[in-house]
């Protein structure tokens, strides 16, 4: 089970390379700014992180915590984990190979190539790209970075929650988008029972929701507007263990509500994010999650690797 001490260790490793990661801003606004009846809404603006998403934390920590062979590093990704791995590899001067499914957006594939990664497009969904990546890793011996299911990756993601507490304290609730579960596992492992951590998934990519129905991780069909970043077909083992202990709520949201929230963030706050980063606001604005009048709610704005034309 991941613990706060694992996350503190990740933060100490980051301190030895202070020029890569960013300490992202935390906006504190009244609930009325979002049309919500609650005391405050905090926005953790992690879309401003290096490589455009929270994934930079976990990927960089994975590289820092392990020796890197001559073959470099390798990863399968819908886009964000690959971009983060490529950015971390470039910062450390090592090779990087990224396997992405065809659902990965052209904007994300272009960014990977700009960062110097060798990009292999294969499979319709993330799981198929991962299968090809694992076969390639057996051939080359490169260091594998997993998008969400390695202890170093999850601990790195957890430093985001550590920053929130350092900046403003512990919110009453934290609303977190879930794909494979690395982000929510890191956040829940840090806050434990001190904050209510809420899992949010698209209706068309319900990995954690279906696992809870089945009582164990199961494969699910994934599609929809957030499939390129929340497209894991099975919840990660680490996330399954952590969320069973610390996460009570797992909610589903329709694509239309996610898209509306994404466009609202751009129109009203000029925050350009991908659909996966809009689930928290969608949950508030649709009433899927109803905070108490005196509640402080934190939304994790997790990624901005989006084609601006789609906004």
GROMACS .gro file of C-alpha atoms in nm:
model
  311
    1UNK     CA    1   0.000   0.000   0.000
    2UNK     CA    2   0.138   0.339  -0.102
    3UNK     CA    3   0.194   0.573   0.193
    4UNK     CA    4   0.261   0.945   0.245
    5UNK     CA    5   0.625   0.862   0.315
    6UNK     CA    6   0.659   0.727  -0.041
    7UNK     CA    7   0.527   1.059  -0.172
    8UNK     CA    8   0.763   1.256   0.051
    9UNK     CA    9   1.052   1.051  -0.089
   10UNK     CA   10   0.943   1.144  -0.443
   11UNK     CA   11   0.942   1.511  -0.346
   12UNK     CA   12   1.296   1.479  -0.210
   13UNK     CA   13   1.412   1.323  -0.536
   14UNK     CA   14   1.254   1.609  -0.729
   15UNK     CA   15   1.445   1.857  -0.516
   16UNK     CA   16   1.773   1.714  -0.648
   17UNK     CA   17   1.665   1.819  -1.003
   18UNK     CA   18   1.483   2.147  -0.937
   19UNK     CA   19   1.483   2.275  -1.295
   20UNK     CA   20   1.242   2.024  -1.452
   21UNK     CA   21   0.907   2.014  -1.272
   22UNK     CA   22   0.694   2.319  -1.194
   23UNK     CA   23   0.508   2.399  -0.876
   24UNK     CA   24   0.170   2.464  -1.037
   25UNK     CA   25  -0.068   2.735  -0.915
   26UNK     CA   26  -0.368   2.679  -0.689
   27UNK     CA   27  -0.653   2.919  -0.756
   28UNK     CA   28  -0.892   2.982  -0.468
   29UNK     CA   29  -1.233   3.110  -0.581
   30UNK     CA   30  -1.582   3.133  -0.430
   31UNK     CA   31  -1.823   2.861  -0.530
   32UNK     CA   32  -2.043   3.128  -0.686
   33UNK     CA   33  -1.778   3.182  -0.954
   34UNK     CA   34  -1.882   2.842  -1.091
   35UNK     CA   35  -2.252   2.869  -1.015
   36UNK     CA   36  -2.212   2.624  -0.726
   37UNK     CA   37  -2.341   2.660  -0.370
   38UNK     CA   38  -2.030   2.589  -0.166
   39UNK     CA   39  -1.778   2.798   0.026
   40UNK     CA   40  -1.482   2.773  -0.212
   41UNK     CA   41  -1.363   2.593  -0.522
   42UNK     CA   42  -0.988   2.543  -0.552
   43UNK     CA   43  -0.840   2.478  -0.895
   44UNK     CA   44  -0.509   2.295  -0.897
   45UNK     CA   45  -0.381   2.413  -1.235
   46UNK     CA   46  -0.175   2.109  -1.317
   47UNK     CA   47  -0.237   2.162  -1.687
   48UNK     CA   48   0.047   2.416  -1.655
   49UNK     CA   49   0.288   2.139  -1.557
   50UNK     CA   50   0.585   2.049  -1.778
   51UNK     CA   51   0.461   1.847  -2.078
   52UNK     CA   52   0.108   1.975  -2.019
   53UNK     CA   53  -0.016   1.734  -1.753
   54UNK     CA   54   0.034   1.584  -1.408
   55UNK     CA   55   0.198   1.283  -1.575
   56UNK     CA   56   0.534   1.461  -1.571
   57UNK     CA   57   0.557   1.400  -1.198
   58UNK     CA   58   0.521   1.024  -1.216
   59UNK     CA   59   0.729   0.970  -1.527
   60UNK     CA   60   1.016   1.184  -1.399
   61UNK     CA   61   1.013   1.005  -1.065
   62UNK     CA   62   1.024   0.666  -1.238
   63UNK     CA   63   1.335   0.773  -1.428
   64UNK     CA   64   1.503   0.927  -1.124
   65UNK     CA   65   1.442   0.620  -0.908
   66UNK     CA   66   1.593   0.364  -1.148
   67UNK     CA   67   1.910   0.309  -1.351
   68UNK     CA   68   1.844   0.380  -1.719
   69UNK     CA   69   1.996   0.131  -1.967
   70UNK     CA   70   2.158   0.227  -2.296
   71UNK     CA   71   1.832   0.147  -2.477
   72UNK     CA   72   1.671   0.431  -2.285
   73UNK     CA   73   1.307   0.432  -2.179
   74UNK     CA   74   0.988   0.300  -2.334
   75UNK     CA   75   0.620   0.365  -2.263
   76UNK     CA   76   0.271   0.300  -2.399
   77UNK     CA   77   0.035   0.592  -2.370
   78UNK     CA   78  -0.279   0.755  -2.498
   79UNK     CA   79  -0.059   1.062  -2.521
   80UNK     CA   80   0.001   1.237  -2.190
   81UNK     CA   81   0.219   0.975  -2.021
   82UNK     CA   82   0.421   0.944  -2.340
   83UNK     CA   83   0.468   1.320  -2.365
   84UNK     CA   84   0.574   1.332  -2.001
   85UNK     CA   85   0.816   1.042  -2.044
   86UNK     CA   86   0.963   1.200  -2.357
   87UNK     CA   87   1.010   1.533  -2.178
   88UNK     CA   88   1.175   1.365  -1.878
   89UNK     CA   89   1.398   1.157  -2.104
   90UNK     CA   90   1.508   1.465  -2.296
   91UNK     CA   91   1.586   1.646  -1.970
   92UNK     CA   92   1.805   1.354  -1.861
   93UNK     CA   93   1.959   1.302  -2.206
   94UNK     CA   94   1.830   0.947  -2.270
   95UNK     CA   95   1.646   0.780  -2.557
   96UNK     CA   96   1.269   0.742  -2.556
   97UNK     CA   97   1.027   0.524  -2.752
   98UNK     CA   98   0.651   0.576  -2.723
   99UNK     CA   99   0.370   0.345  -2.836
  100UNK     CA  100   0.034   0.518  -2.886
  101UNK     CA  101  -0.304   0.387  -3.008
  102UNK     CA  102  -0.477   0.527  -3.312
  103UNK     CA  103  -0.721   0.710  -3.080
  104UNK     CA  104  -0.433   0.933  -2.965
  105UNK     CA  105  -0.487   1.283  -3.100
  106UNK     CA  106  -0.266   1.418  -3.381
  107UNK     CA  107  -0.172   1.708  -3.153
  108UNK     CA  108  -0.031   1.468  -2.892
  109UNK     CA  109   0.155   1.263  -3.152
  110UNK     CA  110   0.309   1.580  -3.295
  111UNK     CA  111   0.420   1.691  -2.950
  112UNK     CA  112   0.589   1.356  -2.890
  113UNK     CA  113   0.792   1.394  -3.205
  114UNK     CA  114   0.885   1.752  -3.115
  115UNK     CA  115   1.029   1.616  -2.789
  116UNK     CA  116   1.251   1.375  -2.982
  117UNK     CA  117   1.065   1.053  -2.909
  118UNK     CA  118   1.041   0.764  -3.153
  119UNK     CA  119   0.664   0.724  -3.197
  120UNK     CA  120   0.494   0.395  -3.287
  121UNK     CA  121   0.120   0.420  -3.363
  122UNK     CA  122  -0.046   0.081  -3.315
  123UNK     CA  123  -0.375  -0.063  -3.191
  124UNK     CA  124  -0.716   0.095  -3.158
  125UNK     CA  125  -0.698   0.155  -2.781
  126UNK     CA  126  -0.436   0.198  -2.509
  127UNK     CA  127  -0.436  -0.170  -2.406
  128UNK     CA  128  -0.333  -0.278  -2.756
  129UNK     CA  129  -0.055  -0.020  -2.768
  130UNK     CA  130   0.063  -0.145  -2.428
  131UNK     CA  131   0.079  -0.504  -2.554
  132UNK     CA  132   0.303  -0.399  -2.843
  133UNK     CA  133   0.514  -0.186  -2.611
  134UNK     CA  134   0.575  -0.475  -2.371
  135UNK     CA  135   0.686  -0.699  -2.657
  136UNK     CA  136   0.930  -0.432  -2.775
  137UNK     CA  137   1.064  -0.380  -2.423
  138UNK     CA  138   1.149  -0.750  -2.402
  139UNK     CA  139   1.358  -0.709  -2.716
  140UNK     CA  140   1.546  -0.392  -2.620
  141UNK     CA  141   1.570  -0.401  -2.240
  142UNK     CA  142   1.465  -0.037  -2.215
  143UNK     CA  143   1.331   0.092  -1.884
  144UNK     CA  144   0.952   0.063  -1.895
  145UNK     CA  145   0.749   0.352  -1.761
  146UNK     CA  146   0.388   0.254  -1.709
  147UNK     CA  147   0.124   0.522  -1.752
  148UNK     CA  148  -0.031   0.460  -1.409
  149UNK     CA  149   0.056   0.131  -1.239
  150UNK     CA  150   0.409   0.156  -1.096
  151UNK     CA  151   0.481   0.264  -0.737
  152UNK     CA  152   0.724   0.537  -0.844
  153UNK     CA  153   0.473   0.676  -1.093
  154UNK     CA  154   0.191   0.691  -0.839
  155UNK     CA  155   0.414   0.840  -0.569
  156UNK     CA  156   0.524   1.110  -0.812
  157UNK     CA  157   0.161   1.194  -0.890
  158UNK     CA  158   0.092   1.217  -0.518
  159UNK     CA  159   0.326   1.515  -0.484
  160UNK     CA  160   0.046   1.717  -0.645
  161UNK     CA  161  -0.168   1.661  -0.334
  162UNK     CA  162   0.128   1.742  -0.112
  163UNK     CA  163   0.155   2.081  -0.287
  164UNK     CA  164  -0.214   2.152  -0.239
  165UNK     CA  165  -0.179   2.101   0.135
  166UNK     CA  166   0.140   2.307   0.150
  167UNK     CA  167  -0.031   2.597  -0.027
  168UNK     CA  168  -0.377   2.613   0.133
  169UNK     CA  169  -0.423   2.319   0.369
  170UNK     CA  170  -0.654   2.019   0.332
  171UNK     CA  171  -0.977   2.074   0.134
  172UNK     CA  172  -1.297   1.902   0.235
  173UNK     CA  173  -1.318   1.718  -0.096
  174UNK     CA  174  -1.102   1.656  -0.403
  175UNK     CA  175  -1.262   1.565  -0.736
  176UNK     CA  176  -1.028   1.358  -0.953
  177UNK     CA  177  -1.056   1.221  -1.307
  178UNK     CA  178  -0.978   0.849  -1.336
  179UNK     CA  179  -0.837   0.651  -1.626
  180UNK     CA  180  -0.597   0.386  -1.503
  181UNK     CA  181  -0.603   0.545  -1.159
  182UNK     CA  182  -0.248   0.664  -1.097
  183UNK     CA  183  -0.353   1.020  -1.014
  184UNK     CA  184  -0.634   0.934  -0.776
  185UNK     CA  185  -0.418   0.670  -0.609
  186UNK     CA  186  -0.144   0.925  -0.539
  187UNK     CA  187  -0.389   1.188  -0.415
  188UNK     CA  188  -0.584   0.946  -0.195
  189UNK     CA  189  -0.263   0.797  -0.054
  190UNK     CA  190  -0.154   1.144   0.054
  191UNK     CA  191  -0.480   1.271   0.203
  192UNK     CA  192  -0.598   0.931   0.333
  193UNK     CA  193  -0.912   1.003   0.539
  194UNK     CA  194  -0.838   1.374   0.586
  195UNK     CA  195  -1.027   1.472   0.267
  196UNK     CA  196  -1.310   1.313   0.072
  197UNK     CA  197  -1.154   1.201  -0.256
  198UNK     CA  198  -1.412   1.148  -0.531
  199UNK     CA  199  -1.342   0.940  -0.842
  200UNK     CA  200  -1.489   1.070  -1.169
  201UNK     CA  201  -1.506   0.875  -1.494
  202UNK     CA  202  -1.673   0.916  -1.833
  203UNK     CA  203  -1.970   0.686  -1.884
  204UNK     CA  204  -1.785   0.545  -2.186
  205UNK     CA  205  -1.467   0.463  -1.990
  206UNK     CA  206  -1.584   0.329  -1.650
  207UNK     CA  207  -1.284   0.127  -1.532
  208UNK     CA  208  -1.311   0.190  -1.157
  209UNK     CA  209  -1.691   0.199  -1.155
  210UNK     CA  210  -1.716  -0.143  -1.322
  211UNK     CA  211  -1.443  -0.286  -1.099
  212UNK     CA  212  -1.645  -0.185  -0.795
  213UNK     CA  213  -1.954  -0.350  -0.938
  214UNK     CA  214  -1.758  -0.670  -1.000
  215UNK     CA  215  -1.561  -0.661  -0.677
  216UNK     CA  216  -1.232  -0.678  -0.865
  217UNK     CA  217  -1.057  -0.512  -1.163
  218UNK     CA  218  -1.219  -0.613  -1.491
  219UNK     CA  219  -1.169  -0.523  -1.856
  220UNK     CA  220  -1.415  -0.269  -1.994
  221UNK     CA  221  -1.481  -0.125  -2.339
  222UNK     CA  222  -1.357   0.235  -2.364
  223UNK     CA  223  -1.451   0.510  -2.606
  224UNK     CA  224  -1.572   0.869  -2.604
  225UNK     CA  225  -1.418   1.214  -2.600
  226UNK     CA  226  -1.171   1.145  -2.318
  227UNK     CA  227  -1.051   0.804  -2.439
  228UNK     CA  228  -0.708   0.933  -2.541
  229UNK     CA  229  -0.623   1.016  -2.177
  230UNK     CA  230  -0.878   0.816  -1.972
  231UNK     CA  231  -0.875   0.516  -2.202
  232UNK     CA  232  -0.729   0.241  -1.983
  233UNK     CA  233  -0.951  -0.066  -2.013
  234UNK     CA  234  -0.875  -0.187  -1.657
  235UNK     CA  235  -0.810  -0.001  -1.334
  236UNK     CA  236  -0.450  -0.033  -1.215
  237UNK     CA  237  -0.365  -0.266  -0.929
  238UNK     CA  238  -0.219   0.011  -0.715
  239UNK     CA  239  -0.523   0.232  -0.772
  240UNK     CA  240  -0.755  -0.058  -0.691
  241UNK     CA  241  -0.586  -0.117  -0.356
  242UNK     CA  242  -0.563   0.250  -0.258
  243UNK     CA  243  -0.914   0.348  -0.367
  244UNK     CA  244  -1.076   0.055  -0.190
  245UNK     CA  245  -0.932   0.192   0.134
  246UNK     CA  246  -0.960   0.568   0.089
  247UNK     CA  247  -1.212   0.649  -0.188
  248UNK     CA  248  -1.583   0.613  -0.115
  249UNK     CA  249  -1.740   0.771  -0.424
  250UNK     CA  250  -1.702   0.667  -0.789
  251UNK     CA  251  -1.925   0.868  -1.025
  252UNK     CA  252  -1.993   0.852  -1.399
  253UNK     CA  253  -2.042   1.152  -1.629
  254UNK     CA  254  -2.178   1.172  -1.985
  255UNK     CA  255  -1.960   1.301  -2.267
  256UNK     CA  256  -2.193   1.596  -2.330
  257UNK     CA  257  -2.147   1.725  -1.975
  258UNK     CA  258  -1.771   1.683  -1.996
  259UNK     CA  259  -1.759   1.876  -2.323
  260UNK     CA  260  -1.978   2.154  -2.181
  261UNK     CA  261  -1.747   2.190  -1.880
  262UNK     CA  262  -1.438   2.191  -2.102
  263UNK     CA  263  -1.581   2.473  -2.312
  264UNK     CA  264  -1.698   2.661  -2.001
  265UNK     CA  265  -1.344   2.661  -1.862
  266UNK     CA  266  -1.219   2.808  -2.189
  267UNK     CA  267  -1.501   3.058  -2.238
  268UNK     CA  268  -1.526   3.186  -1.879
  269UNK     CA  269  -1.172   3.145  -1.747
  270UNK     CA  270  -0.957   3.107  -2.057
  271UNK     CA  271  -0.826   2.775  -1.930
  272UNK     CA  272  -0.756   2.550  -2.232
  273UNK     CA  273  -0.782   2.189  -2.120
  274UNK     CA  274  -0.845   1.847  -2.266
  275UNK     CA  275  -1.176   1.675  -2.182
  276UNK     CA  276  -1.020   1.463  -1.905
  277UNK     CA  277  -0.942   1.779  -1.708
  278UNK     CA  278  -1.304   1.897  -1.710
  279UNK     CA  279  -1.471   1.610  -1.523
  280UNK     CA  280  -1.451   1.783  -1.185
  281UNK     CA  281  -1.636   2.090  -1.307
  282UNK     CA  282  -1.883   1.871  -1.494
  283UNK     CA  283  -1.961   1.685  -1.172
  284UNK     CA  284  -2.036   2.013  -0.994
  285UNK     CA  285  -2.234   2.176  -1.272
  286UNK     CA  286  -2.453   1.872  -1.341
  287UNK     CA  287  -2.517   1.796  -0.975
  288UNK     CA  288  -2.350   1.454  -0.997
  289UNK     CA  289  -2.156   1.574  -0.694
  290UNK     CA  290  -2.337   1.815  -0.461
  291UNK     CA  291  -2.113   1.983  -0.203
  292UNK     CA  292  -2.235   2.118   0.129
  293UNK     CA  293  -2.283   2.496   0.157
  294UNK     CA  294  -1.971   2.533   0.375
  295UNK     CA  295  -1.758   2.286   0.177
  296UNK     CA  296  -1.420   2.356   0.017
  297UNK     CA  297  -1.394   2.158  -0.305
  298UNK     CA  298  -1.069   2.109  -0.496
  299UNK     CA  299  -1.074   2.032  -0.869
  300UNK     CA  300  -0.760   1.888  -1.026
  301UNK     CA  301  -0.719   2.043  -1.373
  302UNK     CA  302  -0.499   1.761  -1.487
  303UNK     CA  303  -0.403   1.821  -1.850
  304UNK     CA  304  -0.393   2.065  -2.141
  305UNK     CA  305  -0.272   1.857  -2.435
  306UNK     CA  306  -0.561   1.959  -2.656
  307UNK     CA  307  -0.599   2.079  -3.011
  308UNK     CA  308  -0.705   2.445  -2.963
  309UNK     CA  309  -0.940   2.417  -3.260
  310UNK     CA  310  -1.153   2.170  -3.063
  311UNK     CA  311  -1.236   2.441  -2.810
   0.00000   0.00000   0.00000
